[in-house]
Tab-separated table of C-alpha atoms and ligand atoms in Angstrom:
chain	number	residue	atom	x	y	z
A	29	MET	CA	0.000	0.000	0.000
A	30	ASN	CA	1.047	3.582	-0.699
A	31	GLU	CA	2.148	5.812	2.140
A	32	HIS	CA	0.078	8.963	1.840
A	33	SER	CA	1.156	12.392	3.059
A	34	PRO	CA	-0.774	13.550	6.166
A	35	LEU	CA	-2.857	15.948	4.037
A	36	GLU	CA	-3.705	13.296	1.456
A	37	ALA	CA	-4.692	10.940	4.283
A	38	GLU	CA	-7.007	13.662	5.653
A	39	ILE	CA	-8.538	14.307	2.204
A	40	ARG	CA	-9.136	10.574	1.726
A	41	ARG	CA	-10.651	10.311	5.177
A	42	ARG	CA	-13.087	13.118	4.332
A	43	ILE	CA	-14.014	11.542	0.989
A	44	VAL	CA	-14.629	8.149	2.599
A	45	ALA	CA	-16.764	9.759	5.312
A	46	GLY	CA	-18.626	12.386	3.304
A	47	GLY	CA	-18.471	11.356	-0.349
A	48	PRO	CA	-16.699	13.032	-3.275
A	49	MET	CA	-15.247	16.450	-2.395
A	50	PRO	CA	-15.960	19.729	-4.250
A	51	VAL	CA	-12.914	21.116	-6.112
A	52	SER	CA	-13.064	24.296	-3.995
A	53	GLU	CA	-12.794	22.329	-0.745
A	54	TYR	CA	-9.847	20.370	-2.137
A	55	MET	CA	-8.099	23.563	-3.241
A	56	ALA	CA	-8.715	25.302	0.104
A	57	LEU	CA	-7.248	22.324	2.001
A	58	CYS	CA	-4.236	22.041	-0.322
A	59	LEU	CA	-3.337	25.725	0.002
A	60	CYS	CA	-4.433	26.770	3.471
A	61	ASP	CA	-4.842	23.720	5.729
A	62	PRO	CA	-3.335	25.072	8.972
A	63	ALA	CA	-1.037	22.076	9.513
A	64	HIS	CA	-0.221	20.832	6.002
A	65	GLY	CA	-1.267	23.464	3.419
A	66	TYR	CA	1.075	24.668	0.709
A	67	TYR	CA	1.109	28.343	1.766
A	68	THR	CA	0.840	27.626	5.477
A	69	THR	CA	3.940	25.435	5.570
A	70	GLN	CA	6.391	26.675	2.946
A	71	ASP	CA	7.935	29.652	1.175
A	72	PRO	CA	7.155	29.012	-2.475
A	73	PHE	CA	8.646	32.152	-4.003
A	74	GLY	CA	11.745	33.262	-5.780
A	75	ALA	CA	14.186	31.927	-8.281
A	76	ARG	CA	14.743	28.700	-6.325
A	77	GLY	CA	11.103	28.360	-5.287
A	78	ASP	CA	8.151	26.989	-7.216
A	79	PHE	CA	7.260	30.182	-9.021
A	80	ILE	CA	8.225	33.824	-9.274
A	81	THR	CA	5.877	36.778	-8.880
A	82	ALA	CA	6.215	40.352	-10.168
A	83	PRO	CA	7.662	41.866	-6.955
A	84	GLU	CA	10.238	39.046	-6.875
A	85	VAL	CA	11.202	39.715	-10.505
A	86	SER	CA	12.324	43.272	-9.819
A	87	GLN	CA	12.332	46.044	-7.218
A	88	MET	CA	10.820	48.283	-9.934
A	89	PHE	CA	7.408	46.671	-9.413
A	90	GLY	CA	7.035	47.550	-5.710
A	91	GLU	CA	8.602	50.981	-6.220
A	92	LEU	CA	6.063	51.925	-8.878
A	93	ILE	CA	3.166	50.590	-6.794
A	94	GLY	CA	4.428	52.660	-3.839
A	95	LEU	CA	4.489	55.839	-5.917
A	96	TRP	CA	1.038	54.967	-7.293
A	97	MET	CA	-0.203	54.703	-3.686
A	98	ALA	CA	1.293	58.076	-2.773
A	99	ALA	CA	-0.478	59.692	-5.740
A	100	VAL	CA	-3.753	57.984	-4.823
A	101	TRP	CA	-3.449	59.262	-1.254
A	102	LYS	CA	-3.229	62.839	-2.568
A	103	GLN	CA	-6.261	62.179	-4.753
A	104	MET	CA	-8.130	60.960	-1.650
A	105	GLY	CA	-7.503	64.390	-0.088
A	106	ALA	CA	-4.367	63.333	1.822
A	107	PRO	CA	-6.143	61.874	4.900
A	108	GLU	CA	-4.071	62.180	8.066
A	109	ASN	CA	-4.355	58.444	8.689
A	110	VAL	CA	-4.449	55.925	5.890
A	111	ARG	CA	-4.344	52.148	6.009
A	112	LEU	CA	-2.136	50.476	3.410
A	113	ILE	CA	-3.703	47.051	3.216
A	114	GLU	CA	-2.076	44.231	1.271
A	115	LEU	CA	-3.892	40.942	0.666
A	116	GLY	CA	-1.539	37.943	0.455
A	117	PRO	CA	1.810	39.783	0.687
A	118	GLY	CA	4.002	36.712	0.037
A	119	ARG	CA	7.518	37.555	1.177
A	120	GLY	CA	6.685	41.203	1.834
A	121	THR	CA	8.881	42.289	-1.061
A	122	MET	CA	6.352	44.588	-2.750
A	123	MET	CA	5.672	46.448	0.507
A	124	LYS	CA	9.364	46.742	1.336
A	125	ASP	CA	10.161	48.243	-2.080
A	126	ALA	CA	7.076	50.491	-1.944
A	127	LEU	CA	7.979	51.894	1.493
A	128	ARG	CA	11.510	52.637	0.324
A	129	ALA	CA	10.221	54.424	-2.781
A	130	VAL	CA	7.784	56.597	-0.807
A	131	GLN	CA	10.618	58.142	1.173
A	132	VAL	CA	10.231	60.833	-1.510
A	133	ALA	CA	6.738	61.524	-0.096
A	134	PRO	CA	7.371	61.997	3.649
A	135	ASP	CA	3.830	63.294	4.386
A	136	PHE	CA	2.358	60.112	2.968
A	137	ARG	CA	4.869	57.934	4.793
A	138	ALA	CA	3.983	59.663	8.072
A	139	ALA	CA	0.244	59.123	7.491
A	140	LEU	CA	0.314	55.423	6.686
A	141	VAL	CA	-0.074	52.286	8.759
A	142	VAL	CA	0.513	48.935	7.036
A	143	HIS	CA	-2.032	46.118	7.490
A	144	LEU	CA	-1.121	42.751	5.997
A	145	VAL	CA	-3.752	40.068	5.442
A	146	GLU	CA	-2.003	36.700	5.526
A	147	VAL	CA	-2.988	33.109	6.375
A	148	SER	CA	0.495	31.666	6.467
A	149	PRO	CA	2.648	31.846	9.619
A	150	VAL	CA	5.708	30.947	7.524
A	151	LEU	CA	5.140	33.863	5.161
A	152	GLN	CA	4.185	36.201	8.010
A	153	ALA	CA	7.616	35.557	9.539
A	154	GLN	CA	9.223	36.434	6.188
A	155	GLN	CA	7.145	39.615	5.977
A	156	GLU	CA	8.222	40.609	9.498
A	157	LYS	CA	11.848	40.209	8.429
A	158	ALA	CA	11.354	42.150	5.190
A	159	LEU	CA	9.669	45.109	6.898
A	160	GLU	CA	11.767	45.206	10.081
A	161	GLY	CA	13.238	48.573	11.010
A	162	ASN	CA	11.630	50.681	8.305
A	163	GLY	CA	9.916	52.954	10.826
A	164	VAL	CA	6.336	52.214	9.755
A	165	PRO	CA	3.814	50.408	12.000
A	166	VAL	CA	2.770	47.000	10.603
A	167	PHE	CA	-0.136	44.797	11.732
A	168	TRP	CA	-1.213	41.324	10.591
A	169	HIS	CA	-4.741	39.984	10.130
A	170	ALA	CA	-6.305	36.721	8.990
A	171	ALA	CA	-8.957	38.449	6.855
A	172	LEU	CA	-9.713	41.840	5.321
A	173	GLY	CA	-12.788	42.134	7.560
A	174	ASP	CA	-10.470	42.248	10.610
A	175	VAL	CA	-8.616	45.411	9.499
A	176	PRO	CA	-9.896	48.478	11.416
A	177	LYS	CA	-12.228	50.821	9.540
A	178	GLY	CA	-11.050	54.056	7.949
A	179	PRO	CA	-9.552	55.431	4.715
A	180	ALA	CA	-7.675	52.637	2.988
A	181	ILE	CA	-5.559	51.834	-0.043
A	182	ILE	CA	-5.832	48.121	-0.726
A	183	PHE	CA	-3.401	46.147	-2.879
A	184	ALA	CA	-3.470	42.520	-4.048
A	185	ASN	CA	-1.045	40.812	-6.444
A	186	GLU	CA	-1.660	37.135	-7.204
A	187	PHE	CA	-4.089	36.841	-4.286
A	188	PHE	CA	-7.387	36.150	-6.050
A	189	ASP	CA	-5.911	33.367	-8.204
A	190	ALA	CA	-5.166	31.444	-5.004
A	191	LEU	CA	-8.764	31.597	-3.749
A	192	PRO	CA	-10.620	28.292	-4.233
A	193	VAL	CA	-12.575	27.706	-7.462
A	194	ASN	CA	-15.601	25.549	-8.052
A	195	GLN	CA	-15.984	23.603	-11.276
A	196	ALA	CA	-19.030	22.334	-13.146
A	197	ILE	CA	-19.042	20.127	-16.243
A	198	LYS	CA	-21.692	19.967	-18.973
A	199	THR	CA	-23.235	16.556	-19.599
A	200	GLU	CA	-26.238	15.519	-21.679
A	201	ARG	CA	-28.353	15.908	-18.543
A	202	GLY	CA	-27.190	19.422	-17.622
A	203	TRP	CA	-24.375	20.979	-15.584
A	204	HIS	CA	-22.950	18.812	-12.802
A	205	GLU	CA	-20.582	19.933	-10.084
A	206	ARG	CA	-17.128	18.431	-10.504
A	207	ARG	CA	-15.822	16.622	-7.433
A	208	ILE	CA	-12.854	14.559	-6.332
A	209	GLN	CA	-13.198	10.893	-5.416
A	210	ILE	CA	-11.041	7.836	-4.845
A	211	ASP	CA	-11.271	5.763	-8.048
A	212	SER	CA	-11.287	1.972	-8.461
A	213	SER	CA	-7.485	1.880	-8.631
A	214	GLY	CA	-7.272	3.784	-5.340
A	215	GLN	CA	-6.158	7.119	-6.863
A	216	LEU	CA	-7.654	10.568	-6.299
A	217	ALA	CA	-9.628	11.321	-9.480
A	218	PHE	CA	-12.238	13.744	-10.796
A	219	THR	CA	-15.855	12.659	-10.846
A	220	ILE	CA	-19.195	14.466	-11.111
A	221	ALA	CA	-22.074	14.928	-8.704
A	222	PRO	CA	-24.890	12.506	-9.550
A	223	GLU	CA	-27.562	15.174	-9.981
A	224	PRO	CA	-27.263	18.267	-12.202
A	225	ILE	CA	-27.209	21.711	-10.527
A	226	PRO	CA	-30.744	23.108	-10.969
A	227	PHE	CA	-31.012	26.193	-13.226
A	228	PHE	CA	-27.217	26.424	-13.583
A	229	GLN	CA	-27.516	27.351	-17.251
A	230	THR	CA	-29.614	30.449	-16.502
A	231	LEU	CA	-26.861	31.837	-14.257
A	232	LEU	CA	-24.326	31.785	-17.116
A	233	PRO	CA	-23.767	34.724	-19.469
A	234	PRO	CA	-25.973	34.187	-22.575
A	235	PRO	CA	-23.080	33.373	-25.005
A	236	LEU	CA	-22.087	30.423	-22.772
A	237	ARG	CA	-25.493	28.792	-22.533
A	238	ALA	CA	-25.131	26.255	-25.363
A	239	PRO	CA	-21.757	24.579	-24.734
A	240	ARG	CA	-20.588	21.192	-25.972
A	241	VAL	CA	-20.827	18.184	-23.670
A	242	GLY	CA	-17.663	18.051	-21.568
A	243	ALA	CA	-17.265	21.840	-21.312
A	244	ILE	CA	-16.076	23.059	-17.912
A	245	PHE	CA	-17.112	26.245	-16.131
A	246	GLU	CA	-15.200	27.645	-13.151
A	247	TRP	CA	-16.355	30.180	-10.595
A	248	ARG	CA	-15.311	31.519	-7.221
A	249	ALA	CA	-17.318	32.648	-4.230
A	250	ASP	CA	-17.722	36.449	-4.402
A	251	THR	CA	-17.075	36.921	-0.666
A	252	ALA	CA	-13.541	38.363	-0.860
A	253	ALA	CA	-14.390	40.665	-3.785
A	254	MET	CA	-17.510	41.937	-2.027
A	255	GLU	CA	-15.612	42.639	1.197
A	256	LEU	CA	-13.064	44.618	-0.832
A	257	GLY	CA	-15.902	46.540	-2.516
A	258	ARG	CA	-17.504	47.300	0.826
A	259	ARG	CA	-14.248	48.744	2.193
A	260	VAL	CA	-13.742	50.925	-0.858
A	261	ALA	CA	-17.331	52.185	-0.950
A	262	ASP	CA	-17.870	52.685	2.802
A	263	ASP	CA	-14.431	53.941	3.858
A	264	ARG	CA	-13.550	56.228	0.929
A	265	GLY	CA	-10.968	53.768	-0.257
A	266	VAL	CA	-9.091	52.804	-3.388
A	267	ALA	CA	-7.997	49.282	-4.378
A	268	LEU	CA	-5.609	47.860	-6.959
A	269	VAL	CA	-5.856	44.224	-7.969
A	270	ILE	CA	-3.299	42.550	-10.240
A	271	ASP	CA	-3.598	38.960	-11.325
A	272	TYR	CA	-3.558	36.655	-14.282
A	273	GLY	CA	-6.801	35.777	-15.940
A	274	HIS	CA	-9.378	36.713	-18.526
A	275	THR	CA	-11.382	39.900	-18.991
A	276	GLU	CA	-14.613	38.140	-20.022
A	277	THR	CA	-16.304	35.209	-18.310
A	278	GLY	CA	-15.596	32.096	-20.383
A	279	LEU	CA	-15.625	28.320	-20.467
A	280	GLY	CA	-12.603	26.124	-19.892
A	281	GLU	CA	-10.528	24.585	-17.133
A	282	THR	CA	-7.717	26.790	-15.835
A	283	LEU	CA	-7.030	25.058	-12.519
A	284	GLN	CA	-3.329	24.311	-12.532
A	285	ALA	CA	-0.675	22.948	-10.239
A	286	VAL	CA	2.929	24.104	-10.211
A	287	GLY	CA	5.900	22.744	-8.305
A	288	GLN	CA	9.543	23.681	-8.831
A	289	HIS	CA	8.742	25.750	-11.949
A	290	ALA	CA	6.968	22.858	-13.710
A	291	TYR	CA	3.307	22.009	-14.241
A	292	ALA	CA	2.006	18.980	-12.409
A	293	ASP	CA	-1.212	17.012	-11.937
A	294	PRO	CA	-3.290	18.949	-9.342
A	295	LEU	CA	-4.444	15.689	-7.724
A	296	THR	CA	-0.965	14.405	-6.903
A	297	VAL	CA	0.858	15.117	-3.635
A	298	PRO	CA	-1.794	17.494	-2.251
A	299	GLY	CA	-0.275	20.282	-0.169
A	300	SER	CA	3.106	20.284	-1.898
A	301	LEU	CA	2.007	22.023	-5.123
A	302	ASP	CA	0.739	25.522	-5.767
A	303	LEU	CA	-2.836	25.387	-7.044
A	304	THR	CA	-4.248	28.407	-8.849
A	305	ALA	CA	-6.897	29.212	-11.411
A	306	HIS	CA	-7.394	32.192	-13.717
A	307	VAL	CA	-9.206	35.177	-12.278
A	308	ASP	CA	-12.479	35.973	-14.044
A	309	PHE	CA	-12.111	39.769	-14.032
A	310	HIS	CA	-15.626	40.280	-15.318
A	311	ALA	CA	-17.050	38.456	-12.287
A	312	LEU	CA	-14.607	40.185	-9.932
A	313	VAL	CA	-15.540	43.670	-11.155
A	314	ARG	CA	-19.258	42.865	-10.971
A	315	ALA	CA	-18.957	41.676	-7.349
A	316	VAL	CA	-16.895	44.696	-6.237
A	317	GLU	CA	-19.150	47.179	-8.038
A	318	ALA	CA	-22.238	45.562	-6.504
A	319	MET	CA	-21.028	47.006	-3.195
A	320	GLY	CA	-20.980	50.559	-4.573
A	321	ALA	CA	-17.326	50.944	-5.628
A	322	VAL	CA	-16.447	52.223	-9.117
A	323	GLY	CA	-14.249	49.956	-11.272
A	324	PHE	CA	-11.479	50.956	-13.727
A	325	GLY	CA	-9.953	48.530	-16.233
A	326	PRO	CA	-9.023	45.758	-16.565
A	327	ILE	CA	-5.950	46.861	-18.482
A	328	GLU	CA	-2.874	44.797	-19.282
A	329	GLN	CA	-0.030	44.885	-16.766
A	330	SER	CA	2.295	46.051	-19.555
A	331	HIS	CA	0.154	49.166	-20.167
A	332	PHE	CA	-0.238	49.896	-16.495
A	333	LEU	CA	3.465	49.662	-15.631
A	334	ARG	CA	4.444	51.649	-18.727
A	335	ARG	CA	2.010	54.406	-17.804
A	336	LEU	CA	3.564	54.507	-14.332
A	337	GLY	CA	6.962	54.995	-15.976
A	338	ILE	CA	8.678	51.605	-15.660
A	339	GLU	CA	10.879	52.247	-18.694
A	340	HIS	CA	12.151	55.468	-17.199
A	341	ARG	CA	12.790	53.719	-13.867
A	342	ALA	CA	14.690	50.932	-15.651
A	343	ALA	CA	16.871	53.473	-17.455
A	344	THR	CA	17.686	55.229	-14.156
A	345	LEU	CA	18.592	51.937	-12.479
A	346	LYS	CA	20.711	50.873	-15.443
A	347	ALA	CA	22.679	54.109	-15.363
A	348	LYS	CA	23.667	53.371	-11.740
A	349	SER	CA	24.250	49.645	-12.060
A	350	ALA	CA	26.681	47.203	-13.586
A	351	ARG	CA	23.809	44.764	-14.137
A	352	ALA	CA	22.062	46.431	-17.060
A	353	ALA	CA	21.304	43.141	-18.809
A	354	GLU	CA	19.570	41.816	-15.699
A	355	ILE	CA	17.423	44.952	-15.432
A	356	ASP	CA	16.439	44.676	-19.098
A	357	GLN	CA	15.535	41.044	-18.584
A	358	ALA	CA	13.338	41.891	-15.582
A	359	LEU	CA	11.678	44.685	-17.537
A	360	GLY	CA	10.951	42.239	-20.353
A	361	ARG	CA	9.452	39.767	-17.912
A	362	LEU	CA	7.134	42.361	-16.352
A	363	VAL	CA	5.912	44.114	-19.512
A	364	GLY	CA	6.740	41.710	-22.349
A	365	HIS	CA	4.060	40.002	-24.406
A	366	ASN	CA	5.739	36.659	-25.039
A	367	ARG	CA	4.614	33.409	-23.450
A	368	ASN	CA	6.946	33.577	-20.470
A	369	ALA	CA	6.288	37.222	-19.739
A	370	MET	CA	3.605	38.785	-17.554
A	371	GLY	CA	2.758	41.886	-19.582
A	372	GLU	CA	-0.273	40.586	-21.423
A	373	LEU	CA	-1.501	37.685	-19.288
A	374	PHE	CA	-1.633	39.782	-16.125
A	375	LYS	CA	-4.424	42.322	-15.840
A	376	VAL	CA	-4.832	45.299	-13.539
A	377	VAL	CA	-8.088	46.659	-12.159
A	378	ALA	CA	-8.652	49.531	-9.769
A	379	PHE	CA	-11.668	50.397	-7.652
A	380	ALA	CA	-12.405	53.723	-6.037
A	381	HIS	CA	-15.001	55.472	-3.945
A	382	ARG	CA	-17.127	57.508	-6.352
A	383	ALA	CA	-15.865	60.861	-5.027
A	384	ILE	CA	-12.219	60.013	-5.783
A	385	GLY	CA	-12.122	59.889	-9.563
A	386	VAL	CA	-9.864	57.973	-11.934
A	387	PRO	CA	-6.783	56.448	-10.249
A	388	PRO	CA	-3.359	57.026	-11.879
A	389	GLY	CA	-2.714	54.733	-14.846
A	390	PHE	CA	-6.387	54.307	-15.809
A	391	ALA	CA	-7.190	57.505	-17.694
A	392	ALA	CA	-8.338	56.765	-21.255
B	406	SAH	N1	1.482	38.993	-3.416
B	406	SAH	C1	2.633	38.126	-3.270
B	406	SAH	C2	2.270	36.669	-3.012
B	406	SAH	C3	1.270	36.012	-3.914
B	406	SAH	S1	0.952	34.310	-3.482
B	406	SAH	C4	3.538	38.270	-4.485
B	406	SAH	O1	3.114	38.852	-5.453
B	406	SAH	O2	4.676	37.797	-4.428
B	406	SAH	C5	-0.529	34.350	-2.544
B	406	SAH	C6	-0.429	34.964	-1.170
B	406	SAH	O3	-1.744	34.969	-0.600
B	406	SAH	C7	0.449	34.250	-0.161
B	406	SAH	O4	1.009	35.214	0.700
B	406	SAH	C8	-0.562	33.365	0.558
B	406	SAH	O5	-0.118	32.899	1.800
B	406	SAH	C9	-1.732	34.306	0.664
B	406	SAH	N2	-3.055	33.683	0.777
B	406	SAH	C10	-3.554	32.670	0.050
B	406	SAH	N3	-4.838	32.415	0.392
B	406	SAH	C11	-5.148	33.310	1.354
B	406	SAH	C12	-6.319	33.572	2.121
B	406	SAH	N4	-7.427	32.840	1.954
B	406	SAH	N5	-6.286	34.576	3.032
B	406	SAH	C13	-5.169	35.325	3.195
B	406	SAH	N6	-4.021	35.119	2.494
B	406	SAH	C14	-4.009	34.117	1.611
């Protein structure tokens, strides 16, 4: 018999006790199980880690976001106290680079308090190290709802893609929820719920209502997006969300597993792979706007970073550095349009209280 990891043993125990498991429950356990989850137990980032995110590619990313935040603060009327909230800060690199860059805006730096929303104790320890000694107060929370009320600038990079997705599959009898079972050979495998989901078709955008048999539809709970919208609308806030995904709701499976820079089967070694799925920006914007916030974008990351002046920043860094080729390579990774670059795949949306106007980078 196979020796299963403690998390796989727990998943199997739940399936045996309760029947096949929804994809969202599987994903939530794999990423955030307090004892064995991927984020809760390891540091997945960086060149030697499983994947690399924009702030880890180059300091330019966090610096530009910091300056964007300083400009937004002015647009908000320069409130005396402002919360800089980051959802899923990873290693804390973006915030560290942003706080260094905003030394040029001392009034803003004096007004801000950092609030980090993080589930992982391992990553929280990294964030503490990254932000140590920079003279700005930093607090940690398990959820956005726990951050004290008041004017806020909220930032999230690659946070929404890590939130659990549900999947449904079209059969001749309708749309069935996709679940995970133990198959006849004893492996974790996809299956479908026996009964179709009533009226599922009517909830889909009209162009998606006549799919082929076997088509897959993915969706996330709107809870996190709605909480973000509530903060922006009720507390005169602004939010910036960057992630990879599609601008229109569509069909297709995007759930993927990555370990050590390679794709893997999401049902193998649960808890030791990063599981993500594309962000449906159309659904995200709808959920945030439902709470009364105004949405801007989505625009491509390449456009956004160019409008914030990344090329100028790269030129300045190159003039002072012996590592010009490295800086060019990082620039290409952040704004390039080829398959390995982030410029086109990653999208940027902003949300603002209706009195605040268009955030920097989003003017037509
Ligand atoms: N923004 C960082 C890290 C992205 S990875 C970067 O760009 O490098 C996703 C981050 O979200 C990690 O810090 C992870 O621990 C955190 N995270 C994942 N699910 C979460 C949840 N449900 N609540 C809070 N944080 C979560």
